[in-house]
Amino acid sequence: MLEEWLAPKAAALEVRGLTRRLRARAADDDLIDLAGNDYLGLARDSRVIEAAAEAVCRWGTGATASRLVTGTTTLHEELESALAAYVGQAAGLVFSSGYLANLGVVTALGGPGTLLVSDEHVHASLIDAGRLARSRVEIVPHNDVEAITKVLAERNEPHAVVATESVFSVLSDEASLVPLAEVAAAHNAVLLVDEAHGLGVTGGGRGSVHAAGLAGLDHVIVTMTLSKALASQGGVVLGPAVLREHLINRSRPFIYDTALTPAACAAALAALQVLEAEPDRPTAIHSAAARLAAASGVAAAAGAVVSVPMPGPRETVRAAEFCRDNGVLVGSFRPPSVPDGISRLRLTAHAGLSDDELARACAVISQAISEVS
């Protein structure tokens, strides 16, 4: 039955050049990695590895249960406090992934009395959260503050949440955070900012919300992932203490999910400590991103991601394969992963790239673009 059901769907994807396939990487892979999200180059840092290993020895391999049963350790609470202090928020609550952090906060705030206003380029986790929130959802054009103002002014719901990303995951452009925060405050709405691509990258590492002077405002909520700049796994929701208590009692992805492992908490804590001790790492990210953008013929990005438009999905795959064959690993983004429908090479800069690696990568990427264009 499944063969008859699913084979036509697979064939349709293949015809359009949109089939995705898993490819395992080896531990000793010597490719120059411009596809992963290890922004600060800490995934193999000995300090981060040792912290995770020590946590395994002390706490075991798993969290053992949900946070409300036995899954909360002192490491979880230490990480929440450290993250909140670093980005200037009152309190934080750690989830087992960034995806679940977005799902958890939106669904906990949602319902028939809450309007969700969402930028059309937000991450899939925020899109799915809106679908599950039991709220009316209004999707507005990308970075259109006027459209958001209009929707908020005309709403009938007593509550509203405006969802955006600080640095958008595909185009790597920035949201207009200050005007958004002002509009939200003027219309008694909450601004929810996903800083997945801001933490460790923008604002000297503290993120775009902090850089914009919005940290700690009682109507601004921040979500972050621990799996990018902090080289670990998990997610966090940051905001007023009253929000943390609400999530503990109302967020189903928090209540019913097994807690983040102690090892992941320890790794994220160690990475955060490295970031604080070595504040030049975010600068190195932007320097590498600028070189990659110049080699690709595109404008410099606000974040670590350099997004290179391609003629189509098949050309994108061919260019990525050319890069791989020549020692450089790049991302290949095709519909529906691209919000504007344009297939792209997605190049991720990180602080650990040497000058030689960057020079090699720039040469290969430039040739790959020429080959398929």
Tab-separated table of C-alpha atoms in Angstrom:
chain	number	residue	atom	x	y	z
A	1	MET	CA	0.000	0.000	0.000
A	2	LEU	CA	2.758	2.462	0.905
A	3	GLU	CA	4.566	1.833	-2.381
A	4	GLU	CA	1.461	2.783	-4.377
A	5	TRP	CA	0.818	5.754	-2.119
A	6	LEU	CA	4.313	7.248	-1.868
A	7	ALA	CA	6.080	6.313	-5.122
A	8	PRO	CA	4.195	8.917	-7.224
A	9	LYS	CA	5.049	11.600	-4.690
A	10	ALA	CA	8.733	10.667	-4.849
A	11	ALA	CA	8.647	10.676	-8.656
A	12	ALA	CA	7.113	14.151	-8.699
A	13	LEU	CA	9.925	15.496	-6.544
A	14	GLU	CA	12.548	13.826	-8.733
A	15	VAL	CA	11.130	15.392	-11.907
A	16	ARG	CA	11.379	18.858	-10.340
A	17	GLY	CA	14.909	18.304	-9.049
A	18	LEU	CA	13.765	18.568	-5.429
A	19	THR	CA	14.611	15.105	-4.077
A	20	ARG	CA	16.643	15.218	-0.872
A	21	ARG	CA	19.042	12.490	0.166
A	22	LEU	CA	20.965	11.869	3.365
A	23	ARG	CA	24.727	11.733	3.148
A	24	ALA	CA	26.655	10.667	6.237
A	25	ARG	CA	29.886	12.489	6.978
A	26	ALA	CA	32.946	10.812	8.435
A	27	ALA	CA	34.561	11.989	11.655
A	28	ASP	CA	37.819	12.590	9.799
A	29	ASP	CA	36.218	14.391	6.836
A	30	ASP	CA	38.778	16.882	5.492
A	31	LEU	CA	36.361	19.028	3.470
A	32	ILE	CA	36.315	22.764	4.138
A	33	ASP	CA	32.942	23.084	5.846
A	34	LEU	CA	30.802	25.993	4.618
A	35	ALA	CA	27.542	24.112	5.088
A	36	GLY	CA	27.299	23.525	8.835
A	37	ASN	CA	26.266	26.108	11.413
A	38	ASP	CA	29.303	25.941	13.701
A	39	TYR	CA	29.585	29.736	13.518
A	40	LEU	CA	32.199	30.217	16.233
A	41	GLY	CA	34.227	27.134	15.299
A	42	LEU	CA	33.679	25.557	18.726
A	43	ALA	CA	32.206	22.152	17.872
A	44	ARG	CA	35.664	20.580	18.146
A	45	ASP	CA	37.090	22.962	20.726
A	46	SER	CA	38.746	20.939	23.491
A	47	ARG	CA	37.157	23.079	26.222
A	48	VAL	CA	33.668	22.372	24.925
A	49	ILE	CA	34.355	18.675	24.395
A	50	GLU	CA	35.839	18.254	27.873
A	51	ALA	CA	32.848	19.970	29.486
A	52	ALA	CA	30.446	17.634	27.707
A	53	ALA	CA	32.511	14.553	28.596
A	54	GLU	CA	32.702	15.569	32.240
A	55	ALA	CA	28.920	16.012	32.331
A	56	VAL	CA	28.410	12.518	30.903
A	57	CYS	CA	30.649	11.052	33.587
A	58	ARG	CA	28.844	12.948	36.330
A	59	TRP	CA	25.213	12.856	35.190
A	60	GLY	CA	25.058	9.982	32.698
A	61	THR	CA	24.196	9.943	29.019
A	62	GLY	CA	20.565	11.039	29.249
A	63	ALA	CA	18.383	13.487	31.163
A	64	THR	CA	16.252	10.506	32.369
A	65	ALA	CA	12.867	12.283	32.146
A	66	SER	CA	11.038	15.500	31.382
A	67	ARG	CA	12.081	18.723	33.090
A	68	LEU	CA	9.161	18.543	35.533
A	69	VAL	CA	10.019	15.017	36.689
A	70	THR	CA	13.756	14.332	37.074
A	71	GLY	CA	15.123	15.970	33.927
A	72	THR	CA	16.127	19.307	35.448
A	73	THR	CA	19.713	19.387	36.710
A	74	THR	CA	21.797	22.178	38.147
A	75	LEU	CA	23.398	22.428	34.696
A	76	HIS	CA	20.043	23.331	33.129
A	77	GLU	CA	19.464	26.114	35.614
A	78	GLU	CA	23.047	27.374	35.352
A	79	LEU	CA	22.753	27.502	31.558
A	80	GLU	CA	19.440	29.361	31.703
A	81	SER	CA	20.854	31.969	34.074
A	82	ALA	CA	24.062	32.398	32.068
A	83	LEU	CA	22.255	32.824	28.751
A	84	ALA	CA	19.790	35.320	30.198
A	85	ALA	CA	22.587	37.383	31.747
A	86	TYR	CA	24.661	37.335	28.548
A	87	VAL	CA	21.894	38.663	26.295
A	88	GLY	CA	20.324	40.971	28.876
A	89	GLN	CA	17.082	39.121	29.576
A	90	ALA	CA	15.456	38.541	32.953
A	91	ALA	CA	14.980	34.784	32.687
A	92	GLY	CA	15.324	31.813	30.355
A	93	LEU	CA	13.917	28.331	29.886
A	94	VAL	CA	15.826	25.638	28.014
A	95	PHE	CA	14.087	23.257	25.599
A	96	SER	CA	15.536	20.197	23.887
A	97	SER	CA	15.785	21.966	20.499
A	98	GLY	CA	15.430	25.403	18.983
A	99	TYR	CA	12.494	24.093	16.966
A	100	LEU	CA	10.678	23.129	20.158
A	101	ALA	CA	11.510	26.445	21.816
A	102	ASN	CA	9.628	28.275	19.048
A	103	LEU	CA	6.841	25.729	19.078
A	104	GLY	CA	6.611	25.911	22.852
A	105	VAL	CA	6.384	29.664	23.289
A	106	VAL	CA	4.013	30.350	20.397
A	107	THR	CA	1.548	27.621	21.315
A	108	ALA	CA	1.657	28.622	24.989
A	109	LEU	CA	0.785	32.219	24.105
A	110	GLY	CA	-1.630	31.307	21.335
A	111	GLY	CA	-5.312	30.552	21.326
A	112	PRO	CA	-8.546	32.110	20.040
A	113	GLY	CA	-7.817	35.379	21.867
A	114	THR	CA	-4.354	35.832	20.352
A	115	LEU	CA	-3.513	37.075	16.864
A	116	LEU	CA	-0.230	35.812	15.406
A	117	VAL	CA	1.425	38.134	12.892
A	118	SER	CA	4.235	36.421	11.038
A	119	ASP	CA	6.846	37.666	8.573
A	120	GLU	CA	6.594	35.540	5.430
A	121	HIS	CA	10.270	34.545	5.711
A	122	VAL	CA	10.256	33.121	9.236
A	123	HIS	CA	11.664	29.674	9.957
A	124	ALA	CA	9.554	26.536	9.529
A	125	SER	CA	9.395	26.106	13.310
A	126	LEU	CA	7.512	29.396	13.656
A	127	ILE	CA	5.263	28.500	10.722
A	128	ASP	CA	4.383	25.164	12.294
A	129	ALA	CA	3.911	26.833	15.681
A	130	GLY	CA	1.334	29.142	14.140
A	131	ARG	CA	-0.528	26.202	12.668
A	132	LEU	CA	-0.725	24.512	16.071
A	133	ALA	CA	-1.485	27.576	18.168
A	134	ARG	CA	-5.253	27.667	17.538
A	135	SER	CA	-4.889	31.371	16.735
A	136	ARG	CA	-5.747	33.453	13.736
A	137	VAL	CA	-2.536	33.884	11.747
A	138	GLU	CA	-1.743	36.821	9.466
A	139	ILE	CA	1.306	36.415	7.230
A	140	VAL	CA	2.745	39.756	6.137
A	141	PRO	CA	5.263	40.631	3.400
A	142	HIS	CA	8.902	40.329	4.353
A	143	ASN	CA	10.186	43.141	6.570
A	144	ASP	CA	7.041	45.221	6.006
A	145	VAL	CA	6.508	47.194	9.212
A	146	GLU	CA	3.584	49.135	7.740
A	147	ALA	CA	1.736	45.916	6.939
A	148	ILE	CA	2.226	44.723	10.519
A	149	THR	CA	0.991	48.049	11.864
A	150	LYS	CA	-2.162	47.798	9.790
A	151	VAL	CA	-2.911	44.227	10.881
A	152	LEU	CA	-2.399	45.057	14.541
A	153	ALA	CA	-4.550	48.166	14.358
A	154	GLU	CA	-7.450	46.285	12.761
A	155	ARG	CA	-7.432	43.206	14.964
A	156	ASN	CA	-10.273	42.138	17.261
A	157	GLU	CA	-8.214	39.836	19.506
A	158	PRO	CA	-7.132	41.239	22.901
A	159	HIS	CA	-3.606	39.814	22.503
A	160	ALA	CA	-1.141	39.666	19.637
A	161	VAL	CA	2.305	38.214	18.944
A	162	VAL	CA	4.511	39.511	16.116
A	163	ALA	CA	7.006	36.848	15.012
A	164	THR	CA	10.235	37.593	13.173
A	165	GLU	CA	13.881	36.557	12.987
A	166	SER	CA	16.689	38.928	13.885
A	167	VAL	CA	18.787	37.610	11.000
A	168	PHE	CA	16.797	35.554	8.526
A	169	SER	CA	18.066	32.054	7.959
A	170	VAL	CA	18.109	31.940	4.162
A	171	LEU	CA	18.703	35.487	2.906
A	172	SER	CA	20.736	36.489	5.997
A	173	ASP	CA	19.159	39.945	6.044
A	174	GLU	CA	18.149	41.779	9.225
A	175	ALA	CA	14.729	42.570	10.616
A	176	SER	CA	13.815	46.162	11.494
A	177	LEU	CA	13.762	45.387	15.209
A	178	VAL	CA	13.450	48.883	16.674
A	179	PRO	CA	10.440	49.909	14.536
A	180	LEU	CA	8.870	46.489	15.152
A	181	ALA	CA	9.283	46.846	18.914
A	182	GLU	CA	7.781	50.337	18.792
A	183	VAL	CA	4.798	49.204	16.742
A	184	ALA	CA	4.235	46.211	19.005
A	185	ALA	CA	4.305	48.392	22.127
A	186	ALA	CA	1.950	50.946	20.588
A	187	HIS	CA	-0.609	48.224	19.815
A	188	ASN	CA	-0.294	46.219	23.041
A	189	ALA	CA	1.434	43.325	21.273
A	190	VAL	CA	4.403	41.097	22.043
A	191	LEU	CA	7.410	40.960	19.714
A	192	LEU	CA	8.927	37.482	19.388
A	193	VAL	CA	12.427	37.482	17.874
A	194	ASP	CA	14.153	34.276	16.813
A	195	GLU	CA	17.874	34.895	17.352
A	196	ALA	CA	19.028	31.525	16.005
A	197	HIS	CA	21.372	33.312	13.603
A	198	GLY	CA	22.114	36.285	15.843
A	199	LEU	CA	23.539	34.668	18.964
A	200	GLY	CA	27.323	34.597	18.707
A	201	VAL	CA	27.247	36.556	15.454
A	202	THR	CA	25.597	39.985	15.729
A	203	GLY	CA	25.898	42.608	18.426
A	204	GLY	CA	29.372	41.429	19.357
A	205	GLY	CA	27.907	37.983	19.990
A	206	ARG	CA	25.030	39.048	22.236
A	207	GLY	CA	22.578	39.154	19.345
A	208	SER	CA	20.607	41.785	17.472
A	209	VAL	CA	18.013	42.387	20.185
A	210	HIS	CA	20.737	43.378	22.630
A	211	ALA	CA	22.479	45.500	19.994
A	212	ALA	CA	19.227	47.343	19.265
A	213	GLY	CA	18.753	48.238	22.927
A	214	LEU	CA	15.645	46.068	23.254
A	215	ALA	CA	16.953	43.492	25.720
A	216	GLY	CA	14.908	43.230	28.879
A	217	LEU	CA	11.801	45.017	27.596
A	218	ASP	CA	8.712	43.322	28.977
A	219	HIS	CA	7.054	42.994	25.562
A	220	VAL	CA	10.074	41.498	23.761
A	221	ILE	CA	10.670	37.730	23.781
A	222	VAL	CA	13.776	36.086	22.369
A	223	THR	CA	14.271	32.499	21.255
A	224	MET	CA	17.646	30.978	20.440
A	225	THR	CA	19.152	27.688	19.405
A	226	LEU	CA	22.187	26.205	21.123
A	227	SER	CA	23.110	24.143	18.064
A	228	LYS	CA	24.760	26.866	15.981
A	229	ALA	CA	27.116	29.361	17.600
A	230	LEU	CA	27.184	27.429	20.882
A	231	ALA	CA	28.157	24.164	19.159
A	232	SER	CA	25.735	22.033	21.149
A	233	GLN	CA	22.058	21.121	20.952
A	234	GLY	CA	18.865	22.570	22.362
A	235	GLY	CA	16.971	25.840	22.428
A	236	VAL	CA	15.956	28.534	24.873
A	237	VAL	CA	13.159	31.050	25.372
A	238	LEU	CA	14.236	34.283	27.072
A	239	GLY	CA	12.116	37.072	28.507
A	240	PRO	CA	10.376	38.220	31.687
A	241	ALA	CA	10.245	35.835	34.648
A	242	VAL	CA	6.449	35.664	34.357
A	243	LEU	CA	6.863	34.189	30.871
A	244	ARG	CA	9.174	31.465	32.175
A	245	GLU	CA	6.604	30.442	34.777
A	246	HIS	CA	3.855	30.432	32.156
A	247	LEU	CA	5.864	28.146	29.890
A	248	ILE	CA	6.645	25.732	32.711
A	249	ASN	CA	2.922	25.326	33.303
A	250	ARG	CA	1.472	25.726	29.806
A	251	SER	CA	4.013	24.770	27.142
A	252	ARG	CA	3.346	21.239	25.954
A	253	PRO	CA	6.716	20.865	24.120
A	254	PHE	CA	8.371	21.658	27.454
A	255	ILE	CA	6.099	19.652	29.770
A	256	TYR	CA	5.926	16.431	27.759
A	257	ASP	CA	9.380	16.237	26.173
A	258	THR	CA	12.423	14.579	27.709
A	259	ALA	CA	14.842	17.252	28.926
A	260	LEU	CA	17.963	18.326	27.104
A	261	THR	CA	20.874	16.072	28.055
A	262	PRO	CA	23.262	17.351	30.744
A	263	ALA	CA	26.148	16.932	28.277
A	264	ALA	CA	24.480	19.327	25.822
A	265	CYS	CA	23.908	21.837	28.635
A	266	ALA	CA	27.552	21.632	29.688
A	267	ALA	CA	28.808	22.017	26.119
A	268	ALA	CA	26.655	25.111	25.550
A	269	LEU	CA	27.826	26.606	28.842
A	270	ALA	CA	31.454	26.042	27.939
A	271	ALA	CA	30.949	27.542	24.472
A	272	LEU	CA	29.279	30.585	25.999
A	273	GLN	CA	32.252	31.018	28.336
A	274	VAL	CA	34.643	30.864	25.361
A	275	LEU	CA	32.568	33.472	23.531
A	276	GLU	CA	32.717	35.791	26.528
A	277	ALA	CA	36.464	35.275	26.928
A	278	GLU	CA	37.218	35.637	23.201
A	279	PRO	CA	34.948	38.409	21.892
A	280	ASP	CA	36.840	38.689	18.591
A	281	ARG	CA	35.290	35.480	17.282
A	282	PRO	CA	32.132	37.212	15.923
A	283	THR	CA	34.373	39.690	14.083
A	284	ALA	CA	36.142	36.783	12.390
A	285	ILE	CA	32.761	35.468	11.204
A	286	HIS	CA	31.908	38.738	9.476
A	287	SER	CA	35.351	38.990	7.907
A	288	ALA	CA	35.014	35.488	6.429
A	289	ALA	CA	31.457	36.162	5.259
A	290	ALA	CA	32.574	39.317	3.446
A	291	ARG	CA	35.255	37.394	1.540
A	292	LEU	CA	32.817	34.637	0.577
A	293	ALA	CA	30.253	37.196	-0.591
A	294	ALA	CA	32.808	38.987	-2.748
A	295	ALA	CA	33.884	35.712	-4.362
A	296	SER	CA	30.243	34.832	-5.053
A	297	GLY	CA	29.311	38.211	-6.516
A	298	VAL	CA	26.669	39.018	-3.901
A	299	ALA	CA	26.305	41.698	-1.245
A	300	ALA	CA	27.758	41.109	2.205
A	301	ALA	CA	25.270	39.538	4.602
A	302	ALA	CA	24.145	40.703	8.031
A	303	GLY	CA	24.901	37.313	9.529
A	304	ALA	CA	27.151	34.336	8.942
A	305	VAL	CA	25.194	32.989	5.964
A	306	VAL	CA	26.018	34.089	2.418
A	307	SER	CA	23.058	33.388	0.143
A	308	VAL	CA	23.864	32.956	-3.560
A	309	PRO	CA	20.906	32.844	-6.007
A	310	MET	CA	21.131	30.107	-8.639
A	311	PRO	CA	19.283	29.554	-11.931
A	312	GLY	CA	17.306	26.575	-10.618
A	313	PRO	CA	17.303	23.570	-8.298
A	314	ARG	CA	19.297	21.282	-10.587
A	315	GLU	CA	21.981	23.920	-11.125
A	316	THR	CA	22.159	24.425	-7.374
A	317	VAL	CA	22.796	20.733	-6.794
A	318	ARG	CA	25.386	20.619	-9.582
A	319	ALA	CA	27.256	23.601	-8.144
A	320	ALA	CA	27.226	22.066	-4.672
A	321	GLU	CA	28.533	18.775	-6.064
A	322	PHE	CA	31.283	20.616	-7.954
A	323	CYS	CA	32.326	22.301	-4.720
A	324	ARG	CA	32.306	18.997	-2.849
A	325	ASP	CA	34.373	17.288	-5.531
A	326	ASN	CA	36.924	20.076	-5.086
A	327	GLY	CA	37.107	19.883	-1.313
A	328	VAL	CA	34.506	22.437	-0.215
A	329	LEU	CA	31.178	21.581	1.427
A	330	VAL	CA	28.372	24.099	0.799
A	331	GLY	CA	24.642	24.139	1.396
A	332	SER	CA	22.157	23.522	-1.415
A	333	PHE	CA	18.792	25.159	-0.666
A	334	ARG	CA	15.812	24.489	-2.920
A	335	PRO	CA	12.048	24.920	-2.604
A	336	PRO	CA	10.325	24.660	-0.184
A	337	SER	CA	13.315	25.575	2.014
A	338	VAL	CA	13.702	28.974	0.337
A	339	PRO	CA	10.972	31.505	1.198
A	340	ASP	CA	11.168	33.361	-2.115
A	341	GLY	CA	11.205	30.195	-4.237
A	342	ILE	CA	14.700	30.901	-5.577
A	343	SER	CA	17.177	28.035	-5.266
A	344	ARG	CA	20.426	29.083	-3.634
A	345	LEU	CA	23.873	28.037	-2.595
A	346	ARG	CA	24.079	28.699	1.137
A	347	LEU	CA	27.594	29.409	2.347
A	348	THR	CA	28.181	29.541	6.081
A	349	ALA	CA	31.149	31.513	7.361
A	350	HIS	CA	32.680	30.564	10.676
A	351	ALA	CA	35.393	31.889	12.916
A	352	GLY	CA	37.597	28.819	12.587
A	353	LEU	CA	38.427	29.228	8.888
A	354	SER	CA	42.086	29.887	8.124
A	355	ASP	CA	43.233	32.312	5.435
A	356	ASP	CA	44.311	29.401	3.235
A	357	GLU	CA	40.961	27.655	3.638
A	358	LEU	CA	39.079	30.835	2.784
A	359	ALA	CA	41.210	31.472	-0.278
A	360	ARG	CA	40.679	27.904	-1.483
A	361	ALA	CA	36.951	28.038	-0.805
A	362	CYS	CA	36.517	31.363	-2.594
A	363	ALA	CA	38.297	30.063	-5.706
A	364	VAL	CA	36.226	26.857	-5.834
A	365	ILE	CA	32.905	28.618	-5.256
A	366	SER	CA	33.617	31.233	-7.915
A	367	GLN	CA	34.424	28.483	-10.423
A	368	ALA	CA	31.329	26.486	-9.462
A	369	ILE	CA	29.063	29.454	-10.065
A	370	SER	CA	30.662	30.048	-13.461
A	371	GLU	CA	30.316	26.380	-14.416
A	372	VAL	CA	26.541	26.227	-13.888
A	373	SER	CA	25.598	29.760	-14.916
